[in-house]
């Protein structure tokens, strides 16, 4: 059983399109995250939800909108895709927001903008 | 505010040892270590919570200095499977924001 699953694994699309990435975790965790990993491999937090409530909203263009319908799901919708959005997007979850909780990552979604 | 890791990259032969450092200008609440193999997700290795703490399992261990501004990851008798990019991660006081370090690419050669 996959603990944190993301779909799709690969996403190739054209500039200007709108796309969504879905994430689900079956670990019973309360906290979920979206990260962006660029070509230099830097991992940067974008959003975090705790019990469906947004707790982290980094300086991300408002073309990016997260949505958490329940504790087990955190989706990411991106409007008007741009070339600079090409990256690997990782979903992760942790038991809670406590400092001692490790994060469990999904396999990532490789987004390529043509 | 991003923790700085050193070295940026290291190449080893099987059986050699390596040390990866993670440094911050501010005290860290805790430090987490992850390894990411090429094309895969980061995988959790260990967490250190207290200044002066040391912990480890198998041939990978880590320390957290007393001031909680530096952590080191020790890889002894490296194996091919240790290859990947290592990240430290942390959260600063008063924020939920989780920050990863700059990363260290490690390659172990046969």
Coordinates of C-alpha atoms in Angstrom, one line a residue:
Chain A
X1 CA 0.0 0.0 0.0
X2 CA 1.4 3.3 -1.1
X3 CA 1.5 5.7 1.9
X4 CA 1.5 9.0 0.0
X5 CA 0.4 8.8 -3.6
X6 CA 0.4 11.6 -6.2
X7 CA -1.2 11.7 -9.6
X8 CA -0.2 12.1 -12.3
X9 CA 3.5 11.1 -12.2
X10 CA 4.3 13.1 -15.3
X11 CA 2.5 16.1 -16.7
X12 CA 3.5 17.6 -20.0
X13 CA 1.4 20.6 -21.2
X14 CA 1.5 23.9 -23.0
X15 CA 2.0 27.4 -21.6
X16 CA -1.3 29.0 -20.6
X17 CA -3.1 25.7 -19.7
X18 CA -4.7 24.9 -16.4
X19 CA -3.8 21.7 -14.6
X20 CA -4.3 19.9 -11.3
X21 CA -2.2 17.5 -9.3
X22 CA -3.8 15.2 -6.7
X23 CA -2.4 13.8 -3.5
X24 CA -3.7 11.3 -1.1
X25 CA -2.2 9.8 2.1
X26 CA -3.4 6.7 3.9
X27 CA -1.2 7.2 7.0
X28 CA -3.9 8.9 9.1
X29 CA -1.7 12.1 9.3
X30 CA -3.1 15.5 10.1
X31 CA -0.7 17.6 8.2
X32 CA 0.0 17.8 4.5
X33 CA 2.5 19.8 2.4
X34 CA 3.3 20.8 -1.2
X35 CA 6.9 21.3 -2.2
X36 CA 8.5 22.5 -5.4
X37 CA 11.9 21.1 -6.4
X38 CA 13.6 23.1 -9.1
X39 CA 16.3 22.0 -11.6
X40 CA 19.0 22.8 -9.0
X41 CA 17.3 20.4 -6.6
X42 CA 16.3 23.0 -4.0
X43 CA 13.2 21.8 -2.1
X44 CA 10.9 24.7 -1.3
X45 CA 7.7 24.7 0.7
X46 CA 4.7 26.1 -1.0
X47 CA 1.7 25.3 1.2
X48 CA 0.8 23.3 4.2
X49 CA -2.6 22.2 5.7
X50 CA -3.3 21.0 9.1
X51 CA -6.7 19.3 9.6
X52 CA -7.9 20.9 6.4
X53 CA -6.8 24.3 7.5
X54 CA -4.2 26.3 5.6
X55 CA -1.2 27.0 7.9
X56 CA 1.6 27.8 5.5
X57 CA 1.2 29.9 2.3
X58 CA 4.5 30.9 1.0
X59 CA 5.2 33.6 -1.6
X60 CA 3.7 31.7 -4.4
X61 CA 1.9 33.2 -7.4
X62 CA -1.8 33.2 -6.9
X63 CA -2.1 31.0 -10.0
X64 CA -1.4 28.2 -7.6
X65 CA -4.3 27.2 -5.4
X66 CA -4.3 24.3 -3.0
X67 CA -7.4 22.6 -1.8
X68 CA -7.9 20.1 1.0
X69 CA -11.3 18.4 0.9
X70 CA -10.4 16.3 3.9
X71 CA -7.4 15.4 6.0
X72 CA -6.3 12.6 3.6
X73 CA -6.3 14.7 0.5
X74 CA -4.4 17.8 -0.7
X75 CA -4.7 18.9 -4.3
X76 CA -2.9 21.6 -6.2
X77 CA -4.5 23.5 -9.1
X78 CA -2.3 25.7 -11.3
X79 CA -3.8 28.3 -13.7
X80 CA -2.2 29.8 -16.7
X81 CA 0.9 27.7 -16.6
X82 CA 4.3 29.4 -17.4
X83 CA 7.7 28.1 -18.4
X84 CA 9.0 28.7 -14.9
X85 CA 6.5 26.4 -13.4
X86 CA 8.5 23.4 -14.8
X87 CA 9.7 21.5 -11.8
X88 CA 9.0 18.4 -9.7
X89 CA 6.2 18.9 -7.2
X90 CA 6.2 16.8 -4.1
X91 CA 3.3 16.1 -1.7
X92 CA 4.2 15.1 1.8
X93 CA 2.5 14.4 5.1
X94 CA 3.3 14.2 8.8
X95 CA 1.5 13.1 11.9
X96 CA 1.2 16.7 13.0
X97 CA 3.0 20.0 13.2
X98 CA 5.1 19.0 16.1
X99 CA 8.8 19.4 15.4
X100 CA 9.6 15.8 16.0
X101 CA 7.4 14.5 13.2
X102 CA 9.1 13.2 10.1
X103 CA 7.6 13.9 6.7
X104 CA 6.6 11.2 4.3
X105 CA 6.9 12.1 0.6
X106 CA 5.0 11.1 -2.5
X107 CA 6.9 10.0 -5.6
X108 CA 6.5 13.5 -7.1
X109 CA 4.9 14.9 -10.2
X110 CA 7.2 16.0 -13.0
X111 CA 5.7 19.0 -14.7
X112 CA 7.1 20.1 -18.0
X113 CA 5.8 23.2 -19.8
X114 CA 6.3 23.4 -23.5
Chain B
X1 CA 17.4 31.7 6.4
X2 CA 17.9 28.5 4.5
X3 CA 20.4 26.3 6.3
X4 CA 23.7 25.9 4.4
X5 CA 25.1 22.5 3.8
X6 CA 28.7 21.6 3.1
X7 CA 30.2 20.2 1.1
X8 CA 27.9 20.8 -1.9
X9 CA 29.1 17.5 -3.5
X10 CA 31.4 14.6 -2.5
X11 CA 32.6 11.5 -4.3
X12 CA 33.7 8.5 -2.3
X13 CA 35.0 5.0 -2.9
X14 CA 33.1 2.1 -1.3
X15 CA 34.2 1.8 2.3
X16 CA 35.2 5.4 2.8
X17 CA 33.7 7.8 5.3
X18 CA 31.9 11.1 4.8
X19 CA 30.7 14.0 6.9
X20 CA 27.9 16.3 5.8
X21 CA 27.3 19.5 7.7
X22 CA 24.2 21.7 8.1
X23 CA 24.7 25.2 9.5
X24 CA 22.3 27.9 10.4
X25 CA 22.8 31.5 11.6
X26 CA 19.9 31.0 14.0
X27 CA 19.2 28.3 16.5
X28 CA 17.1 25.5 15.1
X29 CA 14.1 23.9 16.8
X30 CA 15.2 20.5 15.5
X31 CA 17.0 19.1 12.6
X32 CA 15.8 16.3 10.3
X33 CA 17.9 14.4 7.8
X34 CA 16.6 13.1 4.5
X35 CA 18.2 11.2 1.5
X36 CA 16.9 11.5 -2.0
X37 CA 18.0 9.1 -4.7
X38 CA 18.0 10.3 -8.3
X39 CA 14.4 10.5 -9.6
X40 CA 12.9 9.4 -6.3
X41 CA 11.3 11.1 -3.3
X42 CA 13.2 12.2 -0.2
X43 CA 13.3 9.6 2.5
X44 CA 13.5 10.4 6.2
X45 CA 16.7 9.2 8.0
X46 CA 16.5 10.7 11.5
X47 CA 15.6 13.6 13.7
X48 CA 17.6 15.4 16.4
X49 CA 15.8 17.5 18.9
X50 CA 18.2 18.5 21.6
X51 CA 21.4 20.4 21.7
X52 CA 24.3 18.0 22.2
X53 CA 22.3 15.0 21.0
X54 CA 23.8 12.2 19.0
X55 CA 22.0 9.3 17.4
X56 CA 22.4 6.8 14.7
X57 CA 21.5 3.5 13.2
X58 CA 23.7 1.0 11.3
X59 CA 26.5 3.1 9.8
X60 CA 24.7 6.4 9.6
X61 CA 24.7 8.7 12.6
X62 CA 24.2 12.4 13.3
X63 CA 25.0 15.0 15.9
X64 CA 23.4 18.3 16.9
X65 CA 25.7 20.9 18.6
X66 CA 25.0 22.5 21.9
X67 CA 24.0 25.8 20.4
X68 CA 21.6 24.0 18.0
X69 CA 23.1 25.9 15.0
X70 CA 24.9 23.0 13.4
X71 CA 24.2 19.4 12.7
X72 CA 26.5 16.8 11.1
X73 CA 25.6 13.6 9.4
X74 CA 28.2 10.8 9.5
X75 CA 28.4 8.1 6.9
X76 CA 30.9 5.3 7.7
X77 CA 32.1 2.5 5.5
X78 CA 30.0 3.9 2.7
X79 CA 28.1 1.6 0.4
X80 CA 26.9 2.1 -3.2
X81 CA 23.3 2.5 -1.8
X82 CA 24.4 5.6 0.0
X83 CA 24.5 7.6 -3.2
X84 CA 22.0 10.4 -3.4
X85 CA 21.4 13.9 -2.3
X86 CA 21.2 14.5 1.4
X87 CA 19.1 17.3 2.9
X88 CA 18.8 18.7 6.4
X89 CA 15.4 20.2 7.2
X90 CA 14.2 22.4 10.0
X91 CA 11.6 24.7 11.4
X92 CA 12.5 27.9 13.1
X93 CA 11.0 29.1 16.4
X94 CA 7.5 30.7 16.0
X95 CA 6.7 29.4 12.6
X96 CA 5.2 26.3 11.0
X97 CA 7.3 26.9 7.9
X98 CA 9.5 24.0 7.1
X99 CA 12.9 24.8 5.4
X100 CA 15.3 22.4 3.7
X101 CA 19.0 23.0 3.5
X102 CA 20.9 23.5 0.2
X103 CA 21.6 19.8 -0.2
X104 CA 24.7 17.7 -0.6
X105 CA 25.2 15.4 -3.5
X106 CA 27.0 12.2 -2.5
X107 CA 28.2 9.6 -5.0
X108 CA 29.8 6.3 -3.9
X109 CA 31.9 4.5 -6.5
X110 CA 32.8 0.8 -6.6

